[in-house]
CSV table of C-alpha atoms and ligand atoms in Angstrom, one decimal:
chain,number,residue,atom,x,y,z
A,545,MET,CA,0.0,-0.2,-0.4
A,546,ILE,CA,1.1,3.7,-0.8
A,547,SER,CA,0.4,6.8,1.7
A,548,ILE,CA,-2.5,9.4,0.3
A,549,GLU,CA,0.8,11.9,0.0
A,550,GLN,CA,2.7,9.2,-1.8
A,551,ALA,CA,-0.3,8.9,-4.4
A,552,LEU,CA,-1.0,12.7,-4.5
A,553,ASN,CA,2.3,13.9,-5.5
A,554,SER,CA,2.9,11.1,-8.2
A,555,ILE,CA,-0.2,12.2,-9.5
A,556,LEU,CA,0.3,16.4,-9.3
A,557,ALA,CA,3.6,15.4,-10.8
A,558,GLU,CA,2.1,14.6,-13.9
A,559,VAL,CA,-0.2,17.6,-14.6
A,560,SER,CA,0.7,19.9,-17.4
A,561,PRO,CA,-1.5,23.2,-17.1
A,562,VAL,CA,-3.9,23.9,-19.9
A,563,GLU,CA,-2.6,26.5,-22.3
A,564,THR,CA,-4.9,28.3,-24.4
A,565,ILE,CA,-6.6,31.5,-22.4
A,566,ASP,CA,-10.3,32.8,-23.0
A,567,THR,CA,-10.5,36.1,-22.7
A,568,LEU,CA,-14.1,37.0,-21.2
A,569,PRO,CA,-16.0,39.8,-20.1
A,570,LEU,CA,-15.9,40.3,-16.0
A,571,ALA,CA,-19.4,39.5,-15.5
A,572,GLU,CA,-18.4,35.7,-16.9
A,573,ALA,CA,-15.3,35.2,-15.5
A,574,LEU,CA,-16.2,34.2,-12.0
A,575,GLY,CA,-15.3,30.4,-10.6
A,576,ARG,CA,-12.9,30.9,-13.9
A,577,VAL,CA,-8.7,30.7,-13.6
A,578,LEU,CA,-6.7,33.7,-14.0
A,579,ALA,CA,-4.4,33.1,-16.8
A,580,THR,CA,-1.9,36.1,-15.8
A,581,ASP,CA,-1.3,38.0,-12.7
A,582,GLN,CA,-3.4,41.4,-12.3
A,583,HIS,CA,-1.5,45.1,-11.7
A,584,SER,CA,-3.7,48.5,-11.2
A,585,ASP,CA,-3.0,51.1,-13.3
A,586,LEU,CA,-4.4,53.3,-11.2
A,587,ASP,CA,-4.6,54.4,-7.4
A,588,VAL,CA,-8.3,53.4,-6.0
A,589,PRO,CA,-9.5,55.6,-4.9
A,590,PRO,CA,-8.6,58.0,-7.1
A,591,ALA,CA,-8.3,60.6,-4.9
A,592,ASP,CA,-8.4,62.0,-1.0
A,593,ASN,CA,-12.7,62.0,-0.7
A,594,SER,CA,-14.6,62.0,2.2
A,595,ALA,CA,-15.9,59.2,4.6
A,596,MET,CA,-19.4,60.6,5.9
A,597,ASP,CA,-21.8,63.6,5.3
A,598,GLY,CA,-20.0,67.0,6.6
A,599,TYR,CA,-17.9,69.7,6.3
A,600,ALA,CA,-14.1,69.7,5.2
A,601,PHE,CA,-12.3,72.2,5.8
A,602,LYS,CA,-7.7,73.2,6.8
A,603,SER,CA,-7.4,71.7,10.1
A,604,SER,CA,-4.8,74.3,10.8
A,605,SER,CA,-7.0,76.7,9.9
A,606,LEU,CA,-9.1,77.0,13.3
A,607,LYS,CA,-8.1,78.4,16.0
A,608,GLN,CA,-8.2,76.2,19.3
A,609,ASP,CA,-9.8,78.2,22.3
A,610,GLN,CA,-12.8,80.0,20.3
A,611,ASP,CA,-15.6,78.7,18.1
A,612,ASN,CA,-14.9,78.5,14.7
A,613,TRP,CA,-18.1,79.6,12.1
A,614,LEU,CA,-16.1,78.7,8.7
A,615,PRO,CA,-17.9,80.4,5.7
A,616,LEU,CA,-19.1,77.9,2.8
A,617,HIS,CA,-17.5,78.6,0.2
A,618,GLN,CA,-19.0,75.4,-2.0
A,619,ARG,CA,-21.3,72.0,-2.0
A,620,VAL,CA,-19.4,69.0,-3.1
A,621,ALA,CA,-21.3,66.1,-4.1
A,622,ALA,CA,-19.7,63.0,-4.9
A,623,GLY,CA,-18.9,62.6,-8.9
A,624,HIS,CA,-17.9,66.5,-8.9
A,625,SER,CA,-14.5,68.1,-9.2
A,626,PRO,CA,-14.6,70.4,-5.9
A,627,ALA,CA,-12.6,74.1,-6.1
A,628,ALA,CA,-9.5,74.7,-4.3
A,629,LEU,CA,-10.6,76.1,-1.1
A,630,PRO,CA,-9.9,79.4,-0.3
A,631,GLU,CA,-8.2,79.2,3.2
A,632,GLY,CA,-10.1,79.8,6.4
A,633,SER,CA,-12.9,78.8,4.8
A,634,ALA,CA,-15.1,75.2,4.9
A,635,ALA,CA,-16.5,73.1,2.2
A,636,ARG,CA,-20.2,70.7,2.9
A,637,ILE,CA,-19.2,67.5,1.7
A,638,PHE,CA,-21.0,64.6,0.9
A,639,THR,CA,-19.9,61.2,1.2
A,640,GLY,CA,-17.2,60.1,-1.5
A,641,GLY,CA,-17.1,64.1,-2.2
A,642,GLU,CA,-13.4,64.4,-3.4
A,643,ILE,CA,-11.7,66.4,-0.7
A,644,PRO,CA,-11.1,70.7,-2.6
A,645,SER,CA,-7.2,71.3,-2.2
A,646,GLY,CA,-7.1,73.0,0.2
A,647,ALA,CA,-8.6,71.6,3.2
A,648,ASP,CA,-7.2,68.3,4.9
A,649,THR,CA,-10.1,67.2,7.7
A,650,VAL,CA,-13.6,66.6,7.5
A,651,VAL,CA,-16.2,66.2,10.8
A,652,MET,CA,-19.6,64.5,10.1
A,653,GLN,CA,-22.6,66.8,10.0
A,654,GLU,CA,-23.5,65.5,13.5
A,655,GLN,CA,-21.3,66.6,15.2
A,656,CYS,CA,-21.3,70.7,13.0
A,657,GLN,CA,-23.8,73.6,13.3
A,658,GLU,CA,-25.1,75.4,10.2
A,659,LYS,CA,-26.7,78.9,9.7
A,660,ASP,CA,-26.6,81.7,8.0
A,661,GLY,CA,-23.8,80.3,5.0
A,662,LEU,CA,-21.2,79.3,8.2
A,663,VAL,CA,-20.8,76.4,9.7
A,664,LEU,CA,-19.6,75.8,13.2
A,665,VAL,CA,-16.8,72.8,13.6
A,666,PRO,CA,-15.3,71.4,16.6
A,667,SER,CA,-11.7,72.2,16.8
A,668,THR,CA,-10.5,68.7,18.7
A,669,LYS,CA,-10.4,66.6,15.5
A,670,PRO,CA,-7.2,65.2,13.8
A,671,VAL,CA,-5.5,66.0,10.8
A,672,GLY,CA,-6.6,63.5,8.0
A,673,ASN,CA,-10.3,62.6,10.3
A,674,ASN,CA,-12.6,60.9,8.0
A,675,VAL,CA,-10.6,61.3,5.0
A,676,ARG,CA,-10.0,58.3,2.4
A,677,PRO,CA,-6.8,58.9,0.7
A,678,ARG,CA,-5.4,58.6,-2.5
A,679,GLY,CA,-4.3,55.3,-3.1
A,680,GLN,CA,-6.3,54.0,0.7
A,681,ASP,CA,-7.4,50.5,-0.9
A,682,ILE,CA,-4.7,50.1,-4.4
A,683,GLN,CA,-2.1,51.8,-5.5
A,684,ARG,CA,-0.6,52.1,-8.9
A,685,GLY,CA,1.3,49.4,-9.7
A,686,ASP,CA,0.2,46.9,-7.1
A,687,LYS,CA,-0.9,43.1,-8.0
A,688,VAL,CA,-4.4,42.9,-7.5
A,689,LEU,CA,-4.6,39.3,-7.5
A,690,SER,CA,-2.0,36.0,-8.9
A,691,ARG,CA,-2.5,34.3,-11.6
A,692,GLY,CA,-3.6,30.4,-10.7
A,693,LYS,CA,-6.6,32.3,-8.6
A,694,LYS,CA,-9.9,30.5,-8.7
A,695,LEU,CA,-12.1,34.3,-9.8
A,696,ALA,CA,-14.7,34.6,-6.4
A,697,PRO,CA,-17.2,37.6,-6.6
A,698,GLN,CA,-15.6,40.1,-4.7
A,699,ASP,CA,-12.5,39.3,-7.3
A,700,LEU,CA,-14.8,40.2,-10.6
A,701,GLY,CA,-15.7,43.6,-8.2
A,702,LEU,CA,-11.9,43.6,-7.5
A,703,LEU,CA,-11.0,43.9,-11.2
A,704,ALA,CA,-14.3,45.9,-11.8
A,705,SER,CA,-12.3,48.6,-9.3
A,706,ILE,CA,-9.5,49.1,-11.3
A,707,GLY,CA,-11.4,49.4,-15.0
A,708,LYS,CA,-10.5,45.7,-16.2
A,709,ALA,CA,-13.5,45.1,-18.4
A,710,GLU,CA,-12.1,41.7,-19.3
A,711,VAL,CA,-9.8,39.2,-18.1
A,712,GLY,CA,-8.1,36.4,-19.1
A,713,VAL,CA,-8.8,33.1,-17.9
A,714,SER,CA,-7.6,29.7,-18.2
A,715,ARG,CA,-9.9,27.3,-20.7
A,716,ARG,CA,-12.4,25.0,-19.3
A,717,LEU,CA,-11.0,21.9,-19.2
A,718,LYS,CA,-13.3,18.8,-20.7
A,719,VAL,CA,-13.8,15.8,-19.4
A,720,ALA,CA,-15.5,12.1,-20.1
A,721,ILE,CA,-17.2,10.1,-17.3
A,722,VAL,CA,-17.0,6.0,-17.6
A,723,SER,CA,-19.2,3.9,-15.5
A,724,THR,CA,-18.6,0.2,-15.8
A,725,GLY,CA,-20.6,-1.9,-14.9
A,726,ASP,CA,-23.7,-4.8,-16.3
A,727,GLU,CA,-25.0,-4.0,-13.2
A,728,LEU,CA,-25.7,-0.5,-14.1
A,729,VAL,CA,-29.2,1.0,-15.4
A,730,ASN,CA,-29.2,4.9,-15.9
A,731,PRO,CA,-32.0,6.4,-13.6
A,732,GLY,CA,-35.2,7.1,-16.0
A,733,GLU,CA,-34.4,3.5,-16.8
A,734,ALA,CA,-36.8,0.7,-15.5
A,735,LEU,CA,-34.6,-1.6,-12.9
A,736,GLY,CA,-34.8,-5.0,-14.2
A,737,PRO,CA,-33.4,-8.4,-12.3
A,738,GLY,CA,-30.1,-7.7,-10.4
A,739,LYS,CA,-29.5,-3.9,-11.7
A,740,ILE,CA,-28.9,-0.6,-9.8
A,741,TYR,CA,-29.0,2.6,-10.5
A,742,ASN,CA,-26.0,4.1,-12.1
A,743,SER,CA,-25.2,7.3,-9.6
A,744,ASN,CA,-21.2,7.8,-10.2
A,745,ARG,CA,-22.4,9.1,-12.7
A,746,PHE,CA,-24.1,12.0,-11.1
A,747,THR,CA,-22.0,12.2,-8.1
A,748,LEU,CA,-19.2,13.0,-10.7
A,749,THR,CA,-20.7,15.7,-12.9
A,750,GLY,CA,-21.9,17.7,-10.2
A,751,LEU,CA,-18.2,17.3,-8.7
A,752,LEU,CA,-16.8,18.4,-12.0
A,753,SER,CA,-19.9,20.9,-12.6
A,754,SER,CA,-19.1,22.4,-9.7
A,755,MET,CA,-15.0,23.0,-10.6
A,756,GLY,CA,-16.4,24.7,-14.0
A,757,ILE,CA,-14.9,21.9,-15.8
A,758,ASP,CA,-17.2,20.5,-18.8
A,759,VAL,CA,-18.0,16.4,-18.9
A,760,VAL,CA,-18.0,16.0,-22.3
A,761,GLU,CA,-19.1,12.2,-23.1
A,762,THR,CA,-20.9,9.6,-20.6
A,763,HIS,CA,-20.4,6.0,-21.0
A,764,LEU,CA,-22.2,3.5,-19.5
A,765,VAL,CA,-20.2,0.1,-20.2
A,766,GLU,CA,-20.9,-3.5,-20.2
A,767,ASP,CA,-17.7,-5.4,-17.5
A,768,THR,CA,-16.2,-6.9,-20.7
A,769,LEU,CA,-12.6,-6.1,-22.3
A,770,ASP,CA,-14.2,-4.6,-26.1
A,771,ALA,CA,-16.6,-2.7,-24.4
A,772,THR,CA,-14.0,-0.8,-21.9
A,773,GLU,CA,-11.6,-0.5,-24.4
A,774,GLN,CA,-13.9,1.5,-27.1
A,775,ALA,CA,-15.4,3.7,-24.5
A,776,LEU,CA,-11.9,4.8,-22.9
A,777,SER,CA,-10.4,5.1,-26.2
A,778,HIS,CA,-13.7,6.9,-27.4
A,779,ALA,CA,-13.3,9.1,-24.6
A,780,ALA,CA,-9.7,9.7,-24.7
A,781,ALA,CA,-9.9,11.6,-28.2
A,782,HIS,CA,-12.7,13.4,-26.7
A,783,ALA,CA,-11.6,15.2,-23.8
A,784,ASP,CA,-8.3,16.5,-21.8
A,785,CYS,CA,-9.1,13.2,-18.8
A,786,VAL,CA,-11.4,10.8,-18.8
A,787,ILE,CA,-12.6,9.3,-15.2
A,788,SER,CA,-13.6,5.9,-15.0
A,789,THR,CA,-15.9,4.1,-11.9
A,790,GLY,CA,-15.8,0.6,-10.9
A,791,GLY,CA,-14.4,-2.9,-12.9
A,792,VAL,CA,-10.6,-1.6,-11.3
A,793,SER,CA,-10.3,-4.2,-9.4
A,794,VAL,CA,-7.9,-7.5,-9.9
A,795,GLY,CA,-11.2,-10.2,-10.6
A,796,ASP,CA,-12.6,-11.9,-13.5
A,797,GLU,CA,-15.3,-8.8,-14.6
A,798,ASP,CA,-12.3,-6.1,-13.8
A,799,HIS,CA,-11.6,-4.8,-17.4
A,800,VAL,CA,-10.5,-1.3,-17.1
A,801,LYS,CA,-6.6,-3.0,-16.0
A,802,PRO,CA,-6.1,-5.1,-19.2
A,803,ALA,CA,-8.2,-2.2,-21.3
A,804,ILE,CA,-5.7,0.6,-20.3
A,805,GLU,CA,-2.5,-1.6,-20.3
A,806,LYS,CA,-3.4,-2.3,-24.2
A,807,LEU,CA,-4.4,1.3,-25.2
A,808,GLY,CA,-1.9,3.0,-23.0
A,809,GLN,CA,-0.7,2.5,-19.7
A,810,LEU,CA,-1.6,3.0,-16.0
A,811,ALA,CA,-0.8,2.4,-12.0
A,812,LEU,CA,-2.9,0.5,-10.0
A,813,TRP,CA,-2.2,1.4,-6.9
A,814,LYS,CA,-4.0,0.6,-3.5
A,815,ILE,CA,-3.8,3.7,-1.5
A,816,ALA,CA,-3.9,3.8,2.5
A,817,ILE,CA,-7.4,5.5,2.0
A,818,LYS,CA,-10.1,5.1,3.4
A,819,PRO,CA,-13.0,4.1,1.5
A,820,GLY,CA,-11.4,4.0,-1.7
A,821,LYS,CA,-8.2,1.8,-1.9
A,822,PRO,CA,-8.0,1.0,-5.6
A,823,LEU,CA,-7.0,3.2,-7.9
A,824,ALA,CA,-5.4,3.4,-11.5
A,825,PHE,CA,-4.1,6.4,-12.9
A,826,GLY,CA,-2.0,6.6,-16.3
A,827,ASP,CA,-2.9,8.0,-19.8
A,828,ILE,CA,-5.1,6.1,-22.7
A,829,LYS,CA,-3.2,7.8,-26.1
A,830,GLY,CA,-1.7,9.9,-24.3
A,831,THR,CA,-5.0,11.6,-22.3
A,832,PRO,CA,-4.2,11.4,-18.6
A,833,PHE,CA,-7.2,8.6,-17.4
A,834,PHE,CA,-8.0,8.5,-13.4
A,835,GLY,CA,-9.6,4.6,-12.4
A,836,LEU,CA,-11.4,5.0,-9.2
A,837,PRO,CA,-13.2,2.6,-7.3
A,838,GLY,CA,-16.9,1.4,-8.0
A,839,ASN,CA,-18.3,1.7,-4.4
A,840,PRO,CA,-20.2,5.3,-4.8
A,841,VAL,CA,-18.3,6.8,-0.9
A,842,SER,CA,-15.1,6.0,-2.4
A,843,VAL,CA,-15.9,7.6,-5.8
A,844,PHE,CA,-16.6,10.6,-3.8
A,845,ILE,CA,-13.4,10.9,-1.4
A,846,THR,CA,-10.8,9.4,-4.0
A,847,PHE,CA,-12.2,12.8,-6.2
A,848,ALA,CA,-11.8,14.8,-3.2
A,849,ILE,CA,-8.6,14.0,-2.5
A,850,LEU,CA,-6.6,13.1,-5.2
A,851,VAL,CA,-8.6,14.0,-8.3
A,852,ARG,CA,-9.5,17.6,-8.0
A,853,PRO,CA,-6.3,18.4,-6.9
A,854,TYR,CA,-5.3,16.8,-10.1
A,855,LEU,CA,-7.5,19.4,-12.4
A,856,GLN,CA,-7.2,22.1,-10.6
A,857,ALA,CA,-3.9,22.1,-11.4
A,858,ARG,CA,-4.6,21.0,-15.1
A,859,GLN,CA,-6.3,24.0,-15.2
A,860,GLY,CA,-3.8,26.3,-13.7
A,861,GLN,CA,-5.3,26.9,-10.7
A,862,THR,CA,-3.1,27.4,-7.3
A,863,VAL,CA,-3.7,23.9,-5.4
A,864,GLY,CA,-4.0,24.6,-1.6
A,865,LYS,CA,-3.7,22.6,1.0
A,866,LEU,CA,-7.6,21.2,1.5
A,867,ARG,CA,-7.7,23.5,5.2
A,868,THR,CA,-8.9,21.7,8.3
A,869,LEU,CA,-11.0,23.2,11.4
A,870,PRO,CA,-10.1,21.4,14.5
A,871,LEU,CA,-13.9,20.4,16.0
A,872,GLN,CA,-14.5,17.8,18.7
A,873,SER,CA,-16.0,14.5,18.5
A,874,ASN,CA,-19.6,13.1,19.8
A,875,PHE,CA,-18.8,9.7,18.5
A,876,SER,CA,-16.2,7.4,19.6
A,877,SER,CA,-14.7,4.7,16.9
A,878,THR,CA,-12.3,2.2,16.8
A,879,ALA,CA,-8.9,2.5,15.4
A,880,ASN,CA,-7.9,0.8,11.2
A,881,PRO,CA,-5.1,-0.4,11.8
A,882,LYS,CA,-3.1,0.7,7.6
A,883,ARG,CA,-5.6,3.5,6.2
A,884,GLN,CA,-6.4,6.9,6.9
A,885,GLU,CA,-10.4,6.9,7.0
A,886,TYR,CA,-12.2,10.2,6.1
A,887,ILE,CA,-15.7,9.8,8.2
A,888,ARG,CA,-18.2,11.7,6.5
A,889,VAL,CA,-19.5,13.7,9.5
A,890,LYS,CA,-22.2,16.7,10.7
A,891,ILE,CA,-21.3,20.2,12.4
A,892,ASP,CA,-23.3,20.6,15.1
A,893,ASP,CA,-24.6,24.4,17.0
A,894,ASP,CA,-21.8,23.8,18.7
A,895,GLY,CA,-19.3,23.3,16.5
A,896,ARG,CA,-18.7,19.6,17.6
A,897,VAL,CA,-19.1,16.7,14.8
A,898,ASP,CA,-21.8,13.7,14.8
A,899,SER,CA,-21.1,10.9,12.6
A,900,TYR,CA,-23.4,9.4,10.5
A,901,ARG,CA,-25.2,5.9,11.4
A,902,THR,CA,-23.2,3.9,8.8
A,903,GLN,CA,-19.8,4.9,7.2
A,904,SER,CA,-20.4,1.9,4.6
A,905,SER,CA,-18.6,3.3,1.3
A,906,GLY,CA,-21.4,2.2,-0.7
A,907,ALA,CA,-24.0,4.3,1.3
A,908,LEU,CA,-23.8,7.3,-0.4
A,909,SER,CA,-26.8,8.6,1.8
A,910,SER,CA,-23.9,9.8,4.5
A,911,THR,CA,-22.4,12.1,2.0
A,912,ALA,CA,-25.9,13.8,1.4
A,913,TRP,CA,-26.6,13.8,5.5
A,914,ALA,CA,-22.9,15.2,6.1
A,915,ASP,CA,-21.3,18.4,5.3
A,916,ALA,CA,-17.6,17.9,6.1
A,917,LEU,CA,-14.9,14.5,6.3
A,918,ALA,CA,-13.2,14.1,9.9
A,919,ILE,CA,-9.5,12.8,9.0
A,920,ILE,CA,-9.2,9.8,11.3
A,921,PRO,CA,-5.3,8.9,10.8
A,922,ALA,CA,-4.1,5.1,10.0
A,923,GLY,CA,-4.1,3.6,14.3
A,924,THR,CA,-6.1,5.8,15.6
A,925,ALA,CA,-9.2,5.2,17.5
A,926,VAL,CA,-11.3,7.8,18.7
A,927,ASN,CA,-13.2,8.9,22.0
A,928,VAL,CA,-15.7,10.8,22.2
A,929,GLY,CA,-14.7,14.7,23.0
A,930,ASP,CA,-11.1,14.2,20.4
A,931,THR,CA,-10.1,16.9,18.3
A,932,LEU,CA,-10.3,15.4,14.8
A,933,ALA,CA,-8.9,17.7,12.3
A,934,VAL,CA,-12.5,18.2,9.8
A,935,ILE,CA,-12.4,19.0,6.3
A,936,PRO,CA,-16.0,21.1,5.6
A,937,PHE,CA,-17.6,20.5,2.2
A,938,SER,CA,-17.4,23.9,1.2
A,939,GLU,CA,-13.4,23.1,1.0
A,940,LEU,CA,-14.4,20.7,-2.2
A,941,PHE,CA,-16.8,22.2,-3.7
A,942,ASN,CA,-15.7,25.9,-4.0
B,1539,AMP,P1,-16.2,-2.6,-8.8
B,1539,AMP,O1,-15.5,-1.9,-8.3
B,1539,AMP,O2,-16.9,-2.7,-9.7
B,1539,AMP,O3,-16.0,-4.1,-8.4
B,1539,AMP,O4,-18.2,-2.2,-8.1
B,1539,AMP,C1,-17.5,-2.1,-6.4
B,1539,AMP,C2,-19.2,-1.3,-6.1
B,1539,AMP,O5,-19.7,-0.6,-6.4
B,1539,AMP,C3,-20.3,-2.4,-6.3
B,1539,AMP,O6,-21.4,-2.7,-5.5
B,1539,AMP,C4,-20.6,-2.0,-7.9
B,1539,AMP,O7,-22.1,-2.3,-7.9
B,1539,AMP,C5,-21.0,-0.5,-6.7
B,1539,AMP,N1,-21.1,0.6,-7.9
B,1539,AMP,C6,-19.9,0.4,-8.9
B,1539,AMP,N2,-20.0,1.6,-9.9
B,1539,AMP,C7,-21.6,2.4,-9.9
B,1539,AMP,C8,-22.2,3.3,-10.1
B,1539,AMP,N3,-21.9,3.9,-11.2
B,1539,AMP,N4,-23.0,3.5,-9.7
B,1539,AMP,C9,-23.1,3.2,-8.6
B,1539,AMP,N5,-22.6,2.1,-7.9
B,1539,AMP,C10,-22.1,1.4,-8.4
B,1540,MG,MG1,-17.7,-3.7,-11.7
């Protein structure tokens, strides 16, 4: 058996990111991976401006021992360029309004009195009070985003704030899914004797779509070498990566390994992961290939832990470590001597975790009930109250 880390390192060593760049209008770039670093050509904000509705003046023109009634010289609303402010006067100003030259301080309107074209301002405010200085957010030349970032909603706003109307992102990846198994029937069809519904195809489609990847082909193949070979070969010709499920062990009904050996090459690993021990990685005539186990939860886990980082790297995304939360366990479980376990858990209102009633690798209901995975290292028993490393599902679908 090899460790999860060894498997992941071997997988990531093989990645070459896609090179084609799509230039998209900003509004269409959500969830896409930035192809180049983004620098600002301007200061944001472009000028000093007011953080409040109030009055602007020059602090040093105030007298300390008396009331300061300043003549109102102008009115500055956001979006309008102010005139220079004469010494000893004040400007009525509104949030976002540009600070006139000659002013350096703003006092909010609630702390001032206005009467007969004069305004009484307090003399106790520091220079720069309520002024948002030019370049406070971003300075010209700053790098605002790095290539490899998957664009979040706020990134689109940030790019807009520096005036970008379009952005270059990596092209979408195309993935083909091959579901193997004589027992499989797609939903929508009648379930004959001995049959079960093909769930893996849909779990994978969801996982891939949530990463912004296009599912270009789906094949359902019977357990024969010919059918397996044909489907894999067709899929490989039309996709950047092929993912199969099932048939990856070395039983008489498992044809993935011999098929790939005819079409390309593969490593068949036993990985110290539960669920999901057997996994194949290789290529079909040069197209990268993952052979996942058949059990539905194994598909979910091996995709999340091993395939997703590969596909992220392939689409040019910076691959980060999955972040975990240290959360206390409400459950106990016995140690698995050799394999690291990913237990389907739910985080309760107190931030502790409950485990699903069955952790069978066939029980897909566990993945829908759960909102996180607790990582239990090999050889570790869990007692109630233990602190566990927990991966929230939000880490996996972003
Ligand atoms: P296999 O790895 O082909 O021996 O499959 C392991 C288990 O997963 C068997 O119980 C299969 O019936 C089940 N299985 C395989 N593929 C699928 C699928 N696409 N959807 C649901 N269950 C599957
Ligand atoms: Mg099978």
